[in-house]
Amino acid sequence: MGSLVLMIIGLAMFVAGYLVYSKYLAKRVYKLDDKFKTPAHEMNDGVDYVPTNKYILWGHHFTSVAGAAPIVGPAIAVIWGWLPAFLWVTLGTVFFAGMHDFGALWASVRNKGRSIGALSGRYIGKRGANLFLIVIFLLLLMVIAAFAVVIKNLLISTPTAVIPTWGAIIVALLVGIAVYRMRWPLIPVTVVGVVALYALIVLGNSVPVVLPESFLGMSPATFWILTLFIYGAIASLLPVWVLLQPRDYINGVQLFVGLILLFGSVLIATLFSAVKPEIVAPMFNTNLPEGTPSMVPLLFVTIACGAISGFHGMVSSGTSSKQIDKETDARFVGYFGAVGEGLLSLGTILAVIGGIKSVADWEEIYSSFGAGGVDAFVKGGGYLMENGLGLPASLSATVLATMAVLFAATTMDTGMRLLRFVVQEIGDAVKVKITKIPATLIVVVVGLGLTFSQGLGGEGGLRIWPLFGTTNQIMASLTLSIIAVMLIRKRRNPLPAIIPLVLVFVLSFWAAIDQLVSFTQPGNADWLLFALDVIIIVASVWVGIEAVLAMRRAAKEPPEPEHEDAELSAVREDV
């Protein structure tokens, strides 16, 4: 099977998912209502609660949830063969991620824009909510520390991406002023913004920025990590319209340009090139390198973003729900946001199974578990673009590396914003009022402490990353449990939430147990990861039990009146 056939099947599944399944969810399950007053209108403060055009909000939501994970996960997971990764990405996007992201957004909008952590208090109970915060805190800490290291690595390995990465911030600030202060029309502003971004990519490709071995008394690695944390802290404190919304929107458009280039390369190369982009990776890899874990359950936690991800629920309820203009926009922002991630993951799979020149080259890249990743995506995708569109290999690599860096950066600063919120929630739980600035400082100190815990090169940033996949998927199943309780209380069909909830919880719990054993291997034991894994397992089991009890209560209690959501007291969450 050629890359083109696989691409067409994948795109057809995403189109059907959005046009058919998401429509069913919107009309029959969530019953979206444009007359429902959204938090953006009810609590409009011009800072966090801002009614927003759905296309701009989609860009913010999509790029915040995407990050580098839809690239990293599939690029590693094809080591088990391309078919398992392809099926999990396509079916996971349509029936798992779309339902989850859309549902978390709807649930938060129906609860005055409250976060998933706060919703767990209302629907599962106080004990479950406090344990929920532990899982959320660890997950967000992993995200900001790991993504700082991923971005640092890309800026050092691909110096042509430095100028477009930081220049994109200036472009985003100007787009925000043009749209929200000058009130210029969106389409011409978008065109100018995207052209400016790609002009920066061309400039960066001509002027690579390589830092000297000692810069301001620091190594390049230390300098970039500190710079990223300072940037993330500032960005997370600004009103959303200043930087967060316009930057994410431009990045979202840029992604589609990048995907069109990638998918177009597959199409053109198949039809016109002398070298067809054939798949060199095995359908099922029976010659796995030593040390590769079992595909079941690890495939389902290795590909998180791009199939289903608990982090998405935090973004949906943390920032996106506070900017929804009309409730019906939730389908486009939430479900189509998940489809955007699926498209990125599909493009990644095509790049790493069909963009490698030979079977021998592929086996050399995938010589050990975890050896694939962003570099494999940049290499394979760059070759596809060179073969299909005739773009120079270095420019193709700069386009893809910039795309990966910008997505990782948007996730990092959104993660810092959300982690600050969690710190404030934890403060509330122990009766200590923590305002924005001190909470942000706590986030920066803890994040930097973890990142530099094993050296100033940022080696510690990836130390707890092995737990990201399992923690993220457990988080997703817990979010689905909240949605399921809401649907049962409203006497609507809960199966679209309960079926993925059960499958994701079982697989991620299985993976967590597997990892627990691996952390105790003689000669390779890691007691920090063991302790964190135990905390995550205990917390998730406890919350899971509370969720089952909450569902049983919801089924026995009288149905919730339709007007109850509108009558909730408005409580503003500072994000």
Tab-separated table of C-alpha atoms in Angstrom, residues 256-427:
chain	number	residue	atom	x	y	z
A	256	PHE	CA	-2.628	23.850	7.848
A	257	VAL	CA	-0.216	25.388	5.360
A	258	GLY	CA	2.418	22.918	6.580
A	259	LEU	CA	0.006	19.973	6.332
A	260	ILE	CA	-1.087	21.022	2.839
A	261	LEU	CA	2.586	21.066	1.851
A	262	LEU	CA	3.124	17.636	3.425
A	263	PHE	CA	-0.019	15.936	2.092
A	264	GLY	CA	0.395	17.736	-1.257
A	265	SER	CA	3.934	16.363	-1.455
A	266	VAL	CA	2.614	12.815	-1.054
A	267	LEU	CA	0.005	13.397	-3.774
A	268	ILE	CA	2.348	15.067	-6.277
A	269	ALA	CA	5.216	12.668	-5.668
A	270	THR	CA	2.879	9.667	-6.180
A	271	LEU	CA	1.476	11.047	-9.425
A	272	PHE	CA	4.485	12.708	-11.024
A	273	SER	CA	7.761	11.837	-9.299
A	274	ALA	CA	10.045	9.099	-10.560
A	275	VAL	CA	10.538	8.072	-6.913
A	276	LYS	CA	7.145	7.166	-5.435
A	277	PRO	CA	6.715	7.669	-1.648
A	278	GLU	CA	6.275	3.986	-0.878
A	279	ILE	CA	5.958	2.770	2.687
A	280	VAL	CA	9.239	1.267	3.842
A	281	ALA	CA	8.146	0.502	7.409
A	282	PRO	CA	6.569	-2.904	8.168
A	283	MET	CA	2.815	-3.185	8.653
A	284	PHE	CA	3.506	-5.150	11.863
A	285	ASN	CA	7.088	-5.117	13.086
A	286	THR	CA	8.039	-8.644	14.170
A	287	ASN	CA	11.734	-7.769	14.439
A	288	LEU	CA	11.537	-5.389	17.379
A	289	PRO	CA	14.798	-4.079	18.867
A	290	GLU	CA	15.786	-5.466	22.244
A	291	GLY	CA	14.171	-3.567	25.104
A	292	THR	CA	11.053	-2.557	23.168
A	293	PRO	CA	8.040	-2.857	25.479
A	294	SER	CA	4.890	-4.746	24.538
A	295	MET	CA	2.624	-2.975	22.064
A	296	VAL	CA	-0.352	-3.605	24.351
A	297	PRO	CA	-0.756	-1.482	26.400
A	298	LEU	CA	2.180	0.837	25.571
A	299	LEU	CA	0.938	1.845	22.102
A	300	PHE	CA	-2.121	3.437	23.690
A	301	VAL	CA	-0.119	5.647	26.030
A	302	THR	CA	2.764	6.360	23.645
A	303	ILE	CA	0.320	8.009	21.225
A	304	ALA	CA	-1.660	10.275	23.524
A	305	CYS	CA	-2.161	13.609	21.742
A	306	GLY	CA	-3.325	12.580	18.293
A	307	ALA	CA	-5.610	9.875	19.692
A	308	ILE	CA	-6.843	11.020	23.132
A	309	SER	CA	-5.170	13.164	25.779
A	310	GLY	CA	-6.159	14.304	29.250
A	311	PHE	CA	-4.225	17.535	28.757
A	312	HIS	CA	-6.866	18.558	26.216
A	313	GLY	CA	-9.548	18.522	28.877
A	314	MET	CA	-7.513	20.907	30.995
A	315	VAL	CA	-7.114	23.347	28.093
A	316	SER	CA	-10.791	23.005	27.138
A	317	SER	CA	-11.919	23.851	30.652
A	318	GLY	CA	-8.966	26.077	31.579
A	319	THR	CA	-9.006	28.701	28.834
A	320	SER	CA	-11.112	27.761	25.770
A	321	SER	CA	-14.438	27.484	27.627
A	322	LYS	CA	-14.040	31.055	28.885
A	323	GLN	CA	-13.809	32.369	25.319
A	324	ILE	CA	-16.674	30.496	23.626
A	325	ASP	CA	-18.990	33.013	21.965
A	326	LYS	CA	-21.905	30.636	21.279
A	327	GLU	CA	-22.429	27.174	22.719
A	328	THR	CA	-22.735	25.706	19.215
A	329	ASP	CA	-19.142	26.847	18.542
A	330	ALA	CA	-18.023	24.074	20.921
A	331	ARG	CA	-18.431	21.461	18.166
A	332	PHE	CA	-16.061	23.264	15.810
A	333	VAL	CA	-13.552	24.294	18.482
A	334	GLY	CA	-13.554	21.060	20.502
A	335	TYR	CA	-14.176	18.254	18.014
A	336	PHE	CA	-12.436	19.855	15.036
A	337	GLY	CA	-9.540	20.755	17.321
A	338	ALA	CA	-9.098	17.022	17.927
A	339	VAL	CA	-9.344	16.391	14.180
A	340	GLY	CA	-6.539	18.929	13.669
A	341	GLU	CA	-4.376	16.866	15.997
A	342	GLY	CA	-5.322	13.716	14.144
A	343	LEU	CA	-4.271	15.340	10.874
A	344	LEU	CA	-0.903	16.267	12.377
A	345	SER	CA	-0.425	12.715	13.669
A	346	LEU	CA	-1.416	11.253	10.303
A	347	GLY	CA	1.091	13.551	8.590
A	348	THR	CA	3.734	12.411	11.067
A	349	ILE	CA	3.028	8.739	10.359
A	350	LEU	CA	3.270	9.341	6.607
A	351	ALA	CA	6.563	11.184	7.076
A	352	VAL	CA	8.249	8.504	9.204
A	353	ILE	CA	7.047	5.444	7.249
A	354	GLY	CA	7.073	6.824	3.690
A	355	GLY	CA	9.594	9.655	3.866
A	356	ILE	CA	12.529	7.410	4.709
A	357	LYS	CA	14.414	6.314	1.599
A	358	SER	CA	14.904	2.599	2.293
A	359	VAL	CA	14.083	-0.239	4.670
A	360	ALA	CA	17.700	-0.245	5.846
A	361	ASP	CA	17.518	3.484	6.652
A	362	TRP	CA	14.255	2.957	8.530
A	363	GLU	CA	15.670	0.081	10.569
A	364	GLU	CA	18.738	2.183	11.387
A	365	ILE	CA	16.557	5.027	12.721
A	366	TYR	CA	14.326	2.627	14.657
A	367	SER	CA	17.205	0.633	16.122
A	368	SER	CA	15.908	1.103	19.673
A	369	PHE	CA	12.668	2.079	21.374
A	370	GLY	CA	12.385	5.874	21.577
A	371	ALA	CA	14.972	6.457	18.852
A	372	GLY	CA	12.297	7.861	16.508
A	373	GLY	CA	10.767	11.230	17.327
A	374	VAL	CA	10.810	14.818	16.125
A	375	ASP	CA	14.109	14.326	14.298
A	376	ALA	CA	12.660	11.387	12.336
A	377	PHE	CA	9.609	13.525	11.471
A	378	VAL	CA	11.758	16.436	10.283
A	379	LYS	CA	13.993	14.110	8.255
A	380	GLY	CA	11.173	12.089	6.669
A	381	GLY	CA	8.863	15.058	6.093
A	382	GLY	CA	11.713	17.090	4.633
A	383	TYR	CA	12.440	14.327	2.137
A	384	LEU	CA	8.752	14.103	1.156
A	385	MET	CA	8.630	17.854	0.469
A	386	GLU	CA	11.865	17.772	-1.470
A	387	ASN	CA	10.654	14.823	-3.545
A	388	GLY	CA	7.116	16.101	-4.092
A	389	LEU	CA	7.405	19.885	-4.296
A	390	GLY	CA	11.084	20.310	-5.060
A	391	LEU	CA	11.696	22.411	-1.939
A	392	PRO	CA	15.353	22.421	-0.866
A	393	ALA	CA	15.936	19.886	1.907
A	394	SER	CA	17.238	22.524	4.337
A	395	LEU	CA	14.195	24.785	3.822
A	396	SER	CA	11.805	21.835	4.228
A	397	ALA	CA	13.537	20.881	7.465
A	398	THR	CA	13.307	24.492	8.714
A	399	VAL	CA	9.559	24.613	7.960
A	400	LEU	CA	8.897	21.399	9.893
A	401	ALA	CA	11.247	22.224	12.775
A	402	THR	CA	9.668	25.678	13.167
A	403	MET	CA	6.238	24.076	13.173
A	404	ALA	CA	7.304	21.678	15.921
A	405	VAL	CA	8.924	24.422	18.019
A	406	LEU	CA	5.954	26.801	17.761
A	407	PHE	CA	3.516	24.097	18.772
A	408	ALA	CA	5.642	23.015	21.705
A	409	ALA	CA	5.997	26.651	22.823
A	410	THR	CA	2.246	27.286	22.770
A	411	THR	CA	1.654	24.199	24.869
A	412	MET	CA	4.381	25.189	27.306
A	413	ASP	CA	3.005	28.653	28.079
A	414	THR	CA	-0.577	27.393	28.208
A	415	GLY	CA	0.651	24.671	30.553
A	416	MET	CA	2.276	27.298	32.780
A	417	ARG	CA	-0.975	29.275	32.850
A	418	LEU	CA	-2.924	26.162	33.838
A	419	LEU	CA	-0.353	25.021	36.396
A	420	ARG	CA	-0.507	28.431	38.034
A	421	PHE	CA	-4.244	27.958	38.301
A	422	VAL	CA	-3.753	24.528	39.904
A	423	VAL	CA	-1.319	26.051	42.432
A	424	GLN	CA	-4.002	28.590	43.320
A	425	GLU	CA	-6.576	25.799	43.680
A	426	ILE	CA	-4.244	23.827	45.953
A	427	GLY	CA	-3.773	27.009	48.002
